[in-house]
């Protein structure tokens, strides 16, 4: 079985790890990583997203031990549009989070138009932080929580702007 999922993954956190583990439990995994052009368009909050190459290297470091643990292969591909790789042949399952479930339905509509079988859509619930809210990259970047969801009241976070930008 071949599993697809996509995202910006900046920074990777325990919620992302839940997605990855669900994917590796099912089969080999292809991850669509948003391009530098697409990443800002997928943000609900305007914030700095590290360049593609940095995000890809960090993602590979997270995925390698999981792939080994599950005895699976993985590939990371650049995603230039939100529906991305999942509209291509060769996939069986699409892993989504609750807020991206409608995107999974859109993927299956595009697949139907292209004469492809629909993907099974697996929704993986959010992972709650220590304060009961969901873990998110935006909350981590803003210094509210760490990647494991621990509240970090004294952290400054990375902020909304690149390190060399004038605010």
MMTF fields as JSON, N, C-alpha, C and O atoms, coordinates in Angstrom:
{
  "mmtfVersion": "1.0.0",
  "mmtfProducer": "UNKNOWN",
  "numBonds": 667,
  "numAtoms": 668,
  "numGroups": 167,
  "numChains": 1,
  "numModels": 1,
  "chainsPerModel": [1],
  "groupsPerChain": [167],
  "chainIdList": ["A"],
  "bondAtomList": [4, 2, 8, 6, 12, 10, 16, 14, 20, 18, 24, 22, 28, 26, 32, 30, 36, 34, 40, 38, 44, 42, 48, 46, 52, 50, 56, 54, 60, 58, 64, 62, 68, 66, 72, 70, 76, 74, 80, 78, 84, 82, 88, 86, 92, 90, 96, 94, 100, 98, 104, 102, 108, 106, 112, 110, 116, 114, 120, 118, 124, 122, 128, 126, 132, 130, 136, 134, 140, 138, 144, 142, 148, 146, 152, 150, 156, 154, 160, 158, 164, 162, 168, 166, 172, 170, 176, 174, 180, 178, 184, 182, 188, 186, 192, 190, 196, 194, 200, 198, 204, 202, 208, 206, 212, 210, 216, 214, 220, 218, 224, 222, 228, 226, 232, 230, 236, 234, 240, 238, 244, 242, 248, 246, 252, 250, 256, 254, 260, 258, 264, 262, 268, 266, 272, 270, 276, 274, 280, 278, 284, 282, 288, 286, 292, 290, 296, 294, 300, 298, 304, 302, 308, 306, 312, 310, 316, 314, 320, 318, 324, 322, 328, 326, 332, 330, 336, 334, 340, 338, 344, 342, 348, 346, 352, 350, 356, 354, 360, 358, 364, 362, 368, 366, 372, 370, 376, 374, 380, 378, 384, 382, 388, 386, 392, 390, 396, 394, 400, 398, 404, 402, 408, 406, 412, 410, 416, 414, 420, 418, 424, 422, 428, 426, 432, 430, 436, 434, 440, 438, 444, 442, 448, 446, 452, 450, 456, 454, 460, 458, 464, 462, 468, 466, 472, 470, 476, 474, 480, 478, 484, 482, 488, 486, 492, 490, 496, 494, 500, 498, 504, 502, 508, 506, 512, 510, 516, 514, 520, 518, 524, 522, 528, 526, 532, 530, 536, 534, 540, 538, 544, 542, 548, 546, 552, 550, 556, 554, 560, 558, 564, 562, 568, 566, 572, 570, 576, 574, 580, 578, 584, 582, 588, 586, 592, 590, 596, 594, 600, 598, 604, 602, 608, 606, 612, 610, 616, 614, 620, 618, 624, 622, 628, 626, 632, 630, 636, 634, 640, 638, 644, 642, 648, 646, 652, 650, 656, 654, 660, 658, 664, 662],
  "bondOrderList": [1, 1, 1, 1, 1, 1, 1, 1, 1, 1, 1, 1, 1, 1, 1, 1, 1, 1, 1, 1, 1, 1, 1, 1, 1, 1, 1, 1, 1, 1, 1, 1, 1, 1, 1, 1, 1, 1, 1, 1, 1, 1, 1, 1, 1, 1, 1, 1, 1, 1, 1, 1, 1, 1, 1, 1, 1, 1, 1, 1, 1, 1, 1, 1, 1, 1, 1, 1, 1, 1, 1, 1, 1, 1, 1, 1, 1, 1, 1, 1, 1, 1, 1, 1, 1, 1, 1, 1, 1, 1, 1, 1, 1, 1, 1, 1, 1, 1, 1, 1, 1, 1, 1, 1, 1, 1, 1, 1, 1, 1, 1, 1, 1, 1, 1, 1, 1, 1, 1, 1, 1, 1, 1, 1, 1, 1, 1, 1, 1, 1, 1, 1, 1, 1, 1, 1, 1, 1, 1, 1, 1, 1, 1, 1, 1, 1, 1, 1, 1, 1, 1, 1, 1, 1, 1, 1, 1, 1, 1, 1, 1, 1, 1, 1, 1, 1],
  "groupList": [{"groupName": "UNK", "atomNameList": ["N", "CA", "C", "O"], "elementList": ["N", "C", "C", "O"], "formalChargeList": [0, 0, 0, 0], "bondAtomList": [1, 0, 2, 1, 3, 2], "bondOrderList": [1, 1, 2], "singleLetterCode": "X", "chemCompType": "L-PEPTIDE LINKING"}],
  "groupTypeList": [0, 0, 0, 0, 0, 0, 0, 0, 0, 0, 0, 0, 0, 0, 0, 0, 0, 0, 0, 0, 0, 0, 0, 0, 0, 0, 0, 0, 0, 0, 0, 0, 0, 0, 0, 0, 0, 0, 0, 0, 0, 0, 0, 0, 0, 0, 0, 0, 0, 0, 0, 0, 0, 0, 0, 0, 0, 0, 0, 0, 0, 0, 0, 0, 0, 0, 0, 0, 0, 0, 0, 0, 0, 0, 0, 0, 0, 0, 0, 0, 0, 0, 0, 0, 0, 0, 0, 0, 0, 0, 0, 0, 0, 0, 0, 0, 0, 0, 0, 0, 0, 0, 0, 0, 0, 0, 0, 0, 0, 0, 0, 0, 0, 0, 0, 0, 0, 0, 0, 0, 0, 0, 0, 0, 0, 0, 0, 0, 0, 0, 0, 0, 0, 0, 0, 0, 0, 0, 0, 0, 0, 0, 0, 0, 0, 0, 0, 0, 0, 0, 0, 0, 0, 0, 0, 0, 0, 0, 0, 0, 0, 0, 0, 0, 0, 0, 0],
  "groupIdList": [1, 2, 3, 4, 5, 6, 7, 8, 9, 10, 11, 12, 13, 14, 15, 16, 17, 18, 19, 20, 21, 22, 23, 24, 25, 26, 27, 28, 29, 30, 31, 32, 33, 34, 35, 36, 37, 38, 39, 40, 41, 42, 43, 44, 45, 46, 47, 48, 49, 50, 51, 52, 53, 54, 55, 56, 57, 58, 59, 60, 61, 62, 63, 64, 65, 66, 67, 68, 69, 70, 71, 72, 73, 74, 75, 76, 77, 78, 79, 80, 81, 82, 83, 84, 85, 86, 87, 88, 89, 90, 91, 92, 93, 94, 95, 96, 97, 98, 99, 100, 101, 102, 103, 104, 105, 106, 107, 108, 109, 110, 111, 112, 113, 114, 115, 116, 117, 118, 119, 120, 121, 122, 123, 124, 125, 126, 127, 128, 129, 130, 131, 132, 133, 134, 135, 136, 137, 138, 139, 140, 141, 142, 143, 144, 145, 146, 147, 148, 149, 150, 151, 152, 153, 154, 155, 156, 157, 158, 159, 160, 161, 162, 163, 164, 165, 166, 167],
  "secStructList": [7, 3, 3, 3, 3, 3, 3, 7, 7, 1, 1, 7, 7, 2, 2, 2, 2, 2, 2, 2, 2, 2, 2, 2, 2, 2, 1, 3, 3, 3, 3, 3, 3, 3, 7, 2, 2, 2, 2, 4, 4, 4, 7, 1, 1, 7, 7, 7, 7, 7, 7, 2, 2, 2, 2, 2, 2, 2, 2, 2, 2, 2, 2, 2, 2, 2, 2, 2, 2, 2, 6, 7, 7, 3, 3, 3, 3, 3, 3, 1, 1, 6, 6, 4, 4, 4, 4, 1, 6, 6, 7, 7, 3, 3, 3, 3, 3, 4, 4, 4, 2, 2, 2, 2, 2, 2, 2, 2, 2, 2, 2, 2, 2, 6, 6, 7, 7, 7, 7, 3, 3, 3, 3, 3, 7, 7, 7, 5, 7, 6, 6, 1, 1, 5, 7, 7, 2, 2, 2, 2, 2, 6, 6, 1, 5, 7, 6, 6, 7, 7, 5, 7, 6, 6, 7, 7, 7, 1, 7, 1, 1, 7, 6, 6, 7, 7, 7],
  "xCoordList": [0.842, 0.0, 0.888, 1.938, 0.445, 1.223, 0.377, -0.755, 0.97, 0.266, 0.837, 2.05, -0.05, 0.361, -0.103, -1.147, 0.683, 0.272, 1.09, 2.122, 0.623, 1.337, 1.241, 0.375, 2.157, 2.148, 3.4, 4.269, 3.471, 4.619, 5.639, 6.845, 5.152, 5.989, 7.142, 8.319, 6.744, 7.758, 7.293, 6.516, 7.747, 8.584, 7.74, 6.53, 8.412, 7.76, 7.462, 8.293, 6.256, 5.843, 5.112, 4.949, 4.673, 4.047, 2.77, 2.438, 2.055, 0.888, 1.286, 0.612, 2.378, 2.893, 3.35, 3.11, 4.008, 4.482, 3.317, 3.46, 2.16, 0.978, 0.54, 0.143, 0.613, 0.294, 1.262, 0.855, 2.56, 3.59, 3.46, 3.574, 3.221, 3.078, 1.877, 1.964, 0.751, -0.429, -0.098, -0.528, 0.658, 1.033, 1.934, 1.685, 2.98, 3.924, 3.284, 3.721, 2.266, 1.553, 0.887, 0.724, 0.503, -0.238, 0.635, 0.282, 1.775, 2.57, 3.72, 4.091, 4.281, 5.324, 4.688, 3.513, 5.476, 4.92, 5.595, 6.816, 4.787, 5.288, 4.696, 3.482, 5.589, 5.162, 5.375, 6.466, 4.307, 4.4, 4.73, 3.943, 5.877, 6.325, 6.117, 6.626, 5.374, 5.031, 6.276, 7.265, 6.198, 7.277, 7.347, 6.436, 8.423, 8.555, 7.44, 7.019, 6.965, 5.898, 4.542, 3.725, 4.294, 2.996, 2.868, 1.779, 3.949, 3.886, 3.155, 2.287, 3.462, 2.754, 1.26, 0.467, 0.877, -0.533, -1.351, -2.579, -0.684, -1.391, -1.447, -1.99, -0.906, -0.882, -2.16, -2.635, -2.711, -3.868, -3.411, -4.177, -2.161, -1.559, -0.293, 0.508, -0.111, 1.077, 2.288, 2.398, 3.187, 4.385, 5.504, 5.269, 6.719, 7.901, 7.918, 7.702, 8.178, 8.365, 9.765, 10.145, 10.525, 11.896, 11.916, 10.929, 13.035, 13.15, 12.966, 13.216, 12.527, 12.231, 13.373, 13.134, 14.599, 15.723, 15.931, 16.262, 15.741, 15.87, 14.749, 14.979, 13.529, 12.385, 12.525, 12.199, 13.007, 13.176, 14.213, 13.991, 15.326, 16.367, 15.836, 16.091, 15.101, 14.537, 13.508, 13.44, 12.711, 11.697, 12.345, 11.914, 13.368, 14.081, 14.623, 14.538, 15.176, 15.726, 14.633, 14.899, 13.423, 12.307, 11.784, 11.404, 11.763, 11.161, 12.058, 11.561, 13.371, 14.271, 14.103, 13.979, 14.094, 13.918, 12.53, 12.401, 11.505, 10.167, 10.089, 9.539, 10.634, 10.624, 11.356, 10.912, 12.476, 13.237, 12.436, 12.393, 11.81, 11.013, 9.889, 9.61, 9.242, 8.109, 8.522, 7.683, 9.803, 10.26, 9.678, 9.327, 9.579, 8.958, 9.935, 10.986, 9.555, 10.292, 9.521, 8.312, 10.239, 9.559, 10.262, 11.437, 9.502, 10.013, 9.402, 8.247, 10.176, 9.673, 9.727, 10.769, 8.578, 8.504, 7.984, 7.214, 8.408, 7.973, 6.533, 6.151, 5.755, 4.346, 4.151, 4.456, 3.644, 3.437, 1.983, 1.683, 1.073, -0.342, -0.945, -0.467, -1.983, -2.505, -2.907, -2.695, -3.483, -3.891, -2.718, -2.761, -1.683, -0.377, -0.326, -1.052, 0.546, 0.887, -0.264, -0.283, -1.216, -2.29, -3.217, -3.995, -3.151, -3.994, -3.318, -3.879, -2.124, -1.384, -1.732, -2.168, -1.539, -1.739, -0.692, 0.345, -0.98, 0.003, -0.21, 0.542, -1.218, -1.487, -2.781, -3.692, -2.847, -4.03, -4.752, -5.976, -3.968, -4.503, -3.958, -2.814, -4.799, -4.372, -4.6, -5.711, -3.556, -3.638, -3.917, -3.227, -4.933, -5.281, -5.529, -5.757, -5.479, -5.891, -7.334, -7.823, -8.026, -9.435, -9.655, -10.64, -8.752, -8.981, -8.653, -9.006, -7.989, -7.679, -8.517, -8.256, -9.519, -10.372, -11.091, -11.236, -11.54, -12.226, -11.272, -11.693, -9.987, -8.993, -8.882, -8.653, -9.041, -9.034, -10.197, -10.048, -11.353, -12.507, -12.254, -12.642, -11.604, -11.259, -10.281, -10.407, -9.317, -8.374, -9.129, -8.842, -10.089, -10.837, -11.696, -11.909, -12.192, -12.932, -12.01, -12.388, -10.822, -9.845, -9.445, -9.322, -9.239, -8.884, -9.983, -9.697, -11.239, -12.363, -12.364, -12.596, -12.104, -12.039, -10.94, -11.044, -9.889, -8.745, -8.875, -7.965, -10.003, -10.23, -9.472, -9.245, -9.077, -8.345, -9.291, -10.293, -8.957, -9.735, -9.601, -8.569, -10.644, -10.539, -9.565, -9.356, -8.991, -8.126, -8.963, -9.971, -8.551, -9.117, -8.584, -7.386, -9.458, -9.063, -9.013, -10.02, -7.851, -7.709, -7.479, -6.49, -8.412, -8.311, -7.614, -8.044, -6.543, -5.803, -6.108, -5.878, -6.626, -7.006, -5.807, -4.663, -6.098, -5.069, -4.508, -5.172, -3.296, -2.68, -2.799, -2.364, -3.384, -3.548, -2.256, -1.44, -2.099, -0.99, -1.371, -2.493, -0.42, -0.606, -1.808, -2.462, -2.101, -3.206, -4.543, -5.54, -4.573, -5.806, -6.069, -6.883, -5.405, -5.51, -4.64, -3.787, -4.854, -4.069, -2.64, -2.369, -1.745, -0.368, -0.37, -0.967, 0.287, 0.41, 1.767, 2.364, 2.246, 3.523, 3.462, 4.441, 2.323, 2.193, 2.358, 3.051, 1.742, 1.875, 3.321, 3.788, 4.026, 5.437, 6.271, 7.077, 6.072, 6.825, 6.589, 7.496, 5.384, 5.06, 5.535, 5.402, 6.093, 6.649, 5.647, 5.978, 4.421, 3.403, 3.677, 3.484, 4.134, 4.373, 5.64, 6.148, 6.144, 7.244, 6.67, 5.453, 7.515, 7.061, 6.279, 5.599, 6.377, 5.655, 4.369, 3.63, 4.1, 2.882, 3.002, 2.003, 4.221, 4.428, 4.323, 4.912, 3.583, 3.429, 4.774, 5.444, 5.153, 6.467, 6.286, 6.559, 5.824, 5.517, 6.735, 6.579, 7.935, 9.134, 9.835, 10.872, 9.282, 9.919, 9.51, 8.37, 10.454, 10.16, 9.649, 8.926, 10.018, 9.634, 10.437, 11.324, 10.113, 10.814, 10.176, 10.847, 8.893, 8.208, 7.676, 7.792, 7.102, 6.432, 7.355, 6.967, 8.569, 9.422, 10.714, 11.155, 11.335, 12.631, 13.659, 13.513, 14.69, 15.684, 16.332, 16.711, 16.472, 17.165, 16.208, 16.647, 14.905, 13.93, 13.758, 13.857, 13.504, 13.14, 11.65, 10.846, 11.288, 9.875, 9.134, 7.934],
  "yCoordList": [-1.176, 0.0, 1.24, 1.271, 2.26, 3.494, 4.644, 4.87, 5.362, 6.392, 7.762, 7.928, 8.734, 10.111, 11.03, 10.808, 12.053, 13.152, 14.36, 14.249, 15.516, 16.726, 17.777, 17.728, 18.741, 19.838, 20.677, 20.448, 21.657, 22.557, 22.056, 22.192, 21.473, 20.821, 21.717, 21.367, 22.888, 23.839, 24.552, 25.503, 24.116, 22.948, 21.681, 21.742, 20.545, 19.259, 19.153, 19.498, 18.668, 18.528, 17.203, 16.426, 16.951, 15.672, 15.411, 14.253, 16.446, 16.251, 15.703, 14.828, 16.215, 15.688, 14.243, 13.4, 13.964, 12.599, 11.616, 10.482, 12.035, 11.169, 10.876, 9.754, 11.884, 11.678, 10.696, 9.779, 10.901, 10.047, 8.605, 7.672, 8.422, 7.064, 6.36, 5.181, 7.067, 6.476, 6.065, 5.007, 6.892, 6.586, 5.36, 4.449, 5.335, 4.214, 2.91, 1.837, 2.974, 1.753, 1.097, -0.123, 1.906, 1.401, 0.98, 0.056, 1.647, 1.311, 2.272, 3.037, 2.214, 3.156, 4.532, 4.645, 5.566, 6.905, 7.874, 7.867, 8.699, 9.832, 11.085, 11.215, 12.002, 13.248, 14.38, 14.567, 15.13, 16.35, 17.482, 17.793, 18.09, 19.195, 20.487, 20.631, 21.424, 22.637, 23.385, 23.509, 23.867, 24.678, 26.013, 26.374, 26.729, 28.056, 28.993, 29.876, 28.807, 29.652, 29.283, 30.165, 27.99, 27.536, 27.706, 28.0, 27.529, 27.521, 28.737, 28.55, 29.973, 31.109, 31.124, 31.66, 30.546, 30.529, 29.546, 29.629, 28.624, 27.621, 27.983, 27.218, 29.11, 29.547, 30.292, 31.114, 30.007, 30.747, 32.016, 32.968, 32.016, 33.162, 33.513, 32.633, 34.784, 35.213, 35.024, 35.671, 34.144, 33.897, 33.385, 32.882, 33.526, 33.074, 31.548, 30.856, 31.045, 29.617, 29.45, 30.129, 28.546, 28.326, 27.848, 27.295, 28.058, 27.633, 26.114, 25.334, 25.731, 24.338, 23.405, 22.392, 23.718, 22.806, 22.565, 21.451, 23.591, 23.428, 22.561, 21.68, 22.816, 22.02, 20.567, 19.654, 20.353, 18.986, 18.232, 17.073, 18.856, 18.205, 17.847, 16.75, 18.766, 18.496, 17.37, 16.53, 17.358, 16.323, 14.956, 13.966, 14.903, 13.633, 13.087, 11.887, 13.961, 13.527, 12.939, 12.016, 13.456, 12.919, 11.609, 10.707, 11.5, 10.34, 9.103, 7.979, 9.3, 8.151, 7.124, 5.936, 7.532, 6.513, 5.862, 4.679, 6.617, 6.029, 5.006, 3.919, 5.351, 4.422, 3.134, 2.035, 3.284, 2.102, 1.269, 0.043, 1.931, 1.237, 0.422, -0.695, 0.978, 0.309, -0.541, -1.216, -0.512, -1.282, -0.768, -1.552, 0.547, 1.168, 2.082, 2.446, 2.441, 3.4, 4.723, 4.744, 5.826, 7.106, 7.955, 7.76, 8.904, 9.856, 11.215, 11.3, 12.262, 13.622, 14.324, 14.379, 14.861, 15.571, 16.976, 17.231, 17.879, 19.269, 19.411, 18.89, 20.119, 20.33, 21.761, 22.709, 21.921, 23.246, 23.691, 24.862, 22.753, 23.085, 22.272, 21.176, 22.79, 22.139, 20.675, 19.87, 20.318, 18.919, 18.039, 16.821, 18.648, 18.04, 16.618, 16.218, 15.863, 14.521, 13.53, 12.549, 13.76, 12.792, 12.634, 11.682, 13.541, 13.422, 12.576, 12.373, 12.087, 11.242, 9.771, 9.4, 8.93, 7.491, 6.938, 7.558, 5.777, 5.072, 5.168, 4.565, 5.913, 6.033, 5.316, 5.205, 4.831, 4.127, 4.879, 4.824, 5.576, 6.229, 7.642, 7.904, 8.559, 9.917, 10.169, 9.997, 10.572, 10.912, 12.409, 13.219, 12.773, 14.175, 14.442, 13.52, 15.711, 16.142, 16.637, 16.825, 16.854, 17.267, 18.502, 18.56, 19.495, 20.711, 20.543, 21.404, 19.458, 19.244, 18.127, 17.708, 17.652, 16.578, 16.988, 16.17, 18.23, 18.685, 18.677, 18.441, 18.936, 18.839, 17.423, 17.22, 16.443, 15.037, 14.737, 13.998, 15.308, 15.13, 15.779, 15.236, 16.938, 17.614, 16.762, 16.666, 16.154, 15.261, 14.145, 13.842, 13.536, 12.433, 12.904, 12.145, 14.125, 14.666, 14.813, 14.465, 15.322, 15.463, 14.098, 13.912, 13.139, 11.782, 11.18, 10.527, 11.403, 10.881, 11.497, 10.799, 12.814, 13.484, 12.907, 12.917, 12.404, 11.844, 10.335, 9.702, 9.762, 8.335, 7.465, 6.284, 8.033, 7.285, 6.867, 7.531, 5.763, 5.317, 6.324, 6.981, 6.444, 7.346, 6.787, 5.578, 7.684, 7.284, 7.059, 7.734, 6.119, 6.025, 7.227, 7.506, 7.928, 9.101, 8.699, 8.279, 8.83, 8.531, 9.843, 10.537, 10.175, 11.392, 11.052, 10.164, 11.768, 11.594, 12.811, 13.952, 12.548, 13.635, 14.473, 14.021, 15.705, 16.584, 16.005, 15.237, 16.379, 16.021, 17.249, 18.338, 17.079, 18.243, 18.628, 17.778, 19.915, 20.447, 20.362, 20.002, 20.698, 20.679, 21.522, 21.193, 22.599, 23.488, 23.069, 23.777, 21.916, 21.409, 21.87, 21.265, 22.924, 23.365, 22.444, 21.726, 22.468, 21.578, 22.084, 23.285, 21.13, 21.472, 21.958, 21.323, 23.067, 23.567, 24.218, 24.712, 24.214, 24.865, 26.349, 26.924, 26.98, 28.413, 28.691, 29.639, 27.892, 28.098, 27.916, 28.621, 26.979, 26.751, 27.948, 28.469, 28.381, 29.509, 30.78, 31.594, 30.937, 32.124, 32.01, 32.959, 30.843, 30.673, 30.268, 30.284, 29.901, 29.496, 28.119, 27.893, 27.195, 25.812, 25.302, 25.925, 24.157, 23.507, 22.427, 22.257, 21.717, 20.744, 19.579, 18.852, 19.405, 18.333, 18.832, 18.048, 20.127, 20.685, 21.217, 21.594, 21.251, 21.832, 23.348, 23.959, 23.949, 25.402, 26.026, 25.598, 27.055, 27.693, 29.197, 29.965, 29.627, 31.055, 31.974, 33.166, 31.448, 32.299, 32.257, 32.896, 31.51, 31.389, 32.553, 33.015, 33.013, 34.063, 33.49, 34.165, 32.251, 31.662, 32.253, 33.082, 31.819, 32.271, 33.538, 34.332, 33.735, 34.941, 34.862, 33.834, 35.939, 36.017, 36.344, 36.175, 36.808, 37.316, 36.521, 35.949, 36.473, 35.813, 36.457, 37.624, 35.718, 36.246, 37.547, 38.353, 37.781, 38.983, 40.077, 41.072, 39.899, 40.87, 42.027, 41.857, 43.185, 44.336, 44.249, 44.027, 44.421, 44.292, 45.565, 45.631],
  "zCoordList": [0.0, 0.0, 0.0, 0.641, -0.731, -0.792, -0.254, -0.68, 0.698, 1.453, 1.101, 0.969, 0.953, 0.663, 1.787, 2.4, 2.04, 2.906, 2.534, 1.873, 2.962, 2.6, 3.676, 4.55, 3.594, 4.537, 4.442, 3.6, 5.329, 5.397, 6.405, 6.198, 7.502, 8.509, 8.988, 8.897, 9.501, 9.98, 11.228, 11.143, 12.375, 12.65, 12.822, 13.039, 12.719, 12.955, 14.448, 15.288, 14.763, 16.163, 16.364, 15.423, 17.599, 17.93, 17.134, 16.879, 16.741, 15.879, 14.521, 13.977, 13.972, 12.7, 12.873, 12.008, 13.992, 14.231, 14.254, 13.797, 14.78, 14.765, 13.325, 13.009, 12.462, 11.044, 10.405, 9.692, 10.671, 10.067, 10.545, 9.75, 11.838, 12.366, 11.753, 11.41, 11.609, 10.969, 9.539, 9.08, 8.84, 7.457, 7.385, 6.596, 8.205, 8.165, 8.628, 8.214, 9.471, 9.864, 8.658, 8.624, 7.669, 6.513, 5.343, 4.609, 5.158, 3.983, 3.773, 4.664, 2.561, 2.186, 2.007, 1.659, 2.249, 2.372, 1.406, 1.252, 0.761, -0.004, 0.618, 0.773, 0.968, 1.585, 0.599, 0.059, 0.378, -0.397, 0.564, 1.459, 0.384, 1.223, 0.442, -0.669, 1.018, 0.294, -0.183, 0.538, -1.393, -1.962, -1.231, -0.485, -1.449, -0.848, -1.317, -0.57, -2.541, -3.079, -2.481, -2.213, -2.27, -1.766, -0.254, 0.239, 0.482, 1.951, 2.536, 3.389, 2.12, 2.724, 2.406, 3.18, 1.282, 0.88, 1.712, 1.739, 2.386, 3.177, 4.653, 5.45, 5.03, 6.436, 6.775, 5.991, 7.935, 8.437, 9.15, 9.298, 9.584, 10.258, 9.486, 9.172, 9.184, 8.472, 9.38, 10.422, 8.983, 9.779, 8.883, 7.784, 9.382, 8.665, 8.584, 9.579, 7.389, 7.151, 6.584, 5.63, 7.175, 6.715, 5.261, 4.777, 4.566, 3.171, 3.008, 3.927, 1.82, 1.495, 1.884, 2.542, 1.497, 1.758, 3.25, 3.656, 4.062, 5.518, 6.064, 6.893, 5.592, 6.057, 5.62, 6.378, 4.403, 3.906, 4.732, 5.085, 5.043, 5.844, 7.229, 7.727, 7.854, 9.177, 9.113, 10.01, 8.051, 7.881, 7.676, 8.267, 6.85, 6.639, 7.954, 8.213, 8.779, 10.074, 10.969, 11.74, 10.878, 11.668, 11.089, 11.835, 9.761, 9.112, 9.101, 9.172, 9.014, 8.894, 10.012, 9.715, 11.296, 12.331, 12.312, 12.624, 11.952, 11.867, 10.741, 10.92, 9.591, 8.458, 8.828, 8.494, 9.517, 9.936, 10.934, 10.834, 11.886, 12.907, 12.277, 12.713, 11.253, 10.613, 9.405, 8.808, 9.046, 7.891, 6.583, 5.702, 6.46, 5.284, 4.569, 5.096, 3.355, 2.554, 2.579, 2.812, 2.336, 2.203, 1.163, 0.851, 0.638, -0.334, 0.002, 0.422, -0.184, 0.013, -1.331, -1.985, -1.73, -3.012, -2.794, -1.867, -3.651, -3.54, -4.016, -5.064, -3.23, -3.514, -3.997, -3.273, -5.221, -5.797, -5.77, -6.004, -5.483, -5.381, -4.241, -3.948, -3.594, -2.39, -2.564, -1.658, -3.709, -3.908, -4.312, -4.141, -4.841, -5.086, -5.57, -6.479, -4.944, -5.39, -5.302, -6.046, -4.42, -4.186, -5.381, -5.43, -6.338, -7.534, -8.613, -9.691, -8.323, -9.261, -9.031, -7.942, -10.057, -9.853, -8.877, -8.644, -8.323, -7.507, -6.011, -5.246, -5.573, -4.145, -3.79, -4.61, -2.554, -2.065, -0.944, -0.825, -0.134, 1.059, 1.143, 0.772, 1.64, 1.928, 3.409, 3.909, 4.103, 5.519, 5.619, 4.999, 6.406, 6.597, 8.079, 8.863, 8.441, 9.771, 9.657, 8.543, 10.776, 10.67, 9.794, 9.059, 9.858, 9.071, 7.594, 6.788, 7.222, 5.806, 5.177, 4.05, 5.91, 5.404, 4.121, 3.213, 4.031, 2.815, 1.62, 0.488, 1.876, 0.809, 0.282, -0.91, 1.155, 0.73, -0.197, -1.17, 0.103, -0.774, -2.133, -3.167, -2.127, -3.372, -4.192, -5.413, -3.518, -4.191, -4.904, -6.063, -4.221, -4.839, -6.003, -6.949, -5.96, -7.101, -8.313, -9.432, -8.09, -9.18, -9.708, -10.918, -8.808, -9.241, -10.116, -11.12, -9.732, -10.516, -11.912, -12.9, -11.997, -13.295, -14.17, -15.396, -13.538, -14.265, -14.479, -15.012, -14.064, -14.247, -13.255, -13.517, -12.124, -11.102, -9.981, -9.713, -9.338, -8.19, -7.048, -6.914, -6.227, -5.08, -4.038, -3.939, -3.286, -2.182, -0.933, -0.724, -0.112, 1.224, 1.992, 1.959, 2.674, 3.444, 4.918, 5.488, 5.521, 6.952, 7.681, 7.445, 8.578, 9.372, 10.688, 11.425, 10.964, 12.22, 13.092, 12.692, 14.28, 15.18, 15.598, 15.557, 16.002, 16.546, 17.834, 18.53, 18.133, 19.407, 20.306, 19.932, 21.482, 22.351, 23.063, 23.42, 23.254, 24.047, 25.524, 25.878, 26.357, 27.797, 28.237, 29.226, 27.515, 27.875, 27.27, 27.421, 26.583, 25.998, 24.578, 23.88, 24.133, 22.737, 21.876, 22.397, 20.577, 19.728, 19.55, 19.59, 19.355, 19.02, 17.572, 16.702, 17.316, 15.95, 15.773, 16.729, 14.541, 14.242, 14.543, 15.017, 14.274, 14.542, 16.029, 16.402, 16.879, 18.323, 18.77, 19.664, 18.158, 18.5, 18.065, 18.837, 16.819, 16.279, 17.107, 17.275, 17.614, 18.405, 19.856, 20.629, 20.23, 21.563, 22.631, 23.817, 22.238, 23.215, 23.804, 24.998, 22.947, 23.342, 22.658, 21.726, 23.135, 22.43, 21.508, 21.44, 20.82, 19.821, 20.406, 19.682, 21.721, 22.397, 23.05, 23.646, 22.942, 23.49, 24.902, 25.515, 25.422, 26.743, 26.645, 25.753, 27.552, 27.578, 27.941, 28.88, 27.167, 27.343, 27.518, 26.595, 28.705, 28.892, 28.782, 28.516, 28.981, 28.924, 27.573, 27.396, 26.617, 25.304, 24.403, 24.442, 23.598, 22.628, 21.314, 20.582, 21.011, 19.738, 18.595, 18.796, 17.418, 16.215, 15.664, 15.005, 15.925, 15.478, 14.063, 13.397, 13.618, 12.327, 11.153, 9.997, 11.436, 10.373, 10.281, 11.278, 9.093, 8.947, 9.872, 10.236, 10.255, 11.193, 10.745, 11.594, 9.448, 8.966, 8.483, 7.906, 8.714, 8.205, 9.181, 10.396, 8.632, 9.456, 9.75, 8.845, 10.99, 11.367, 11.159, 11.425]
}
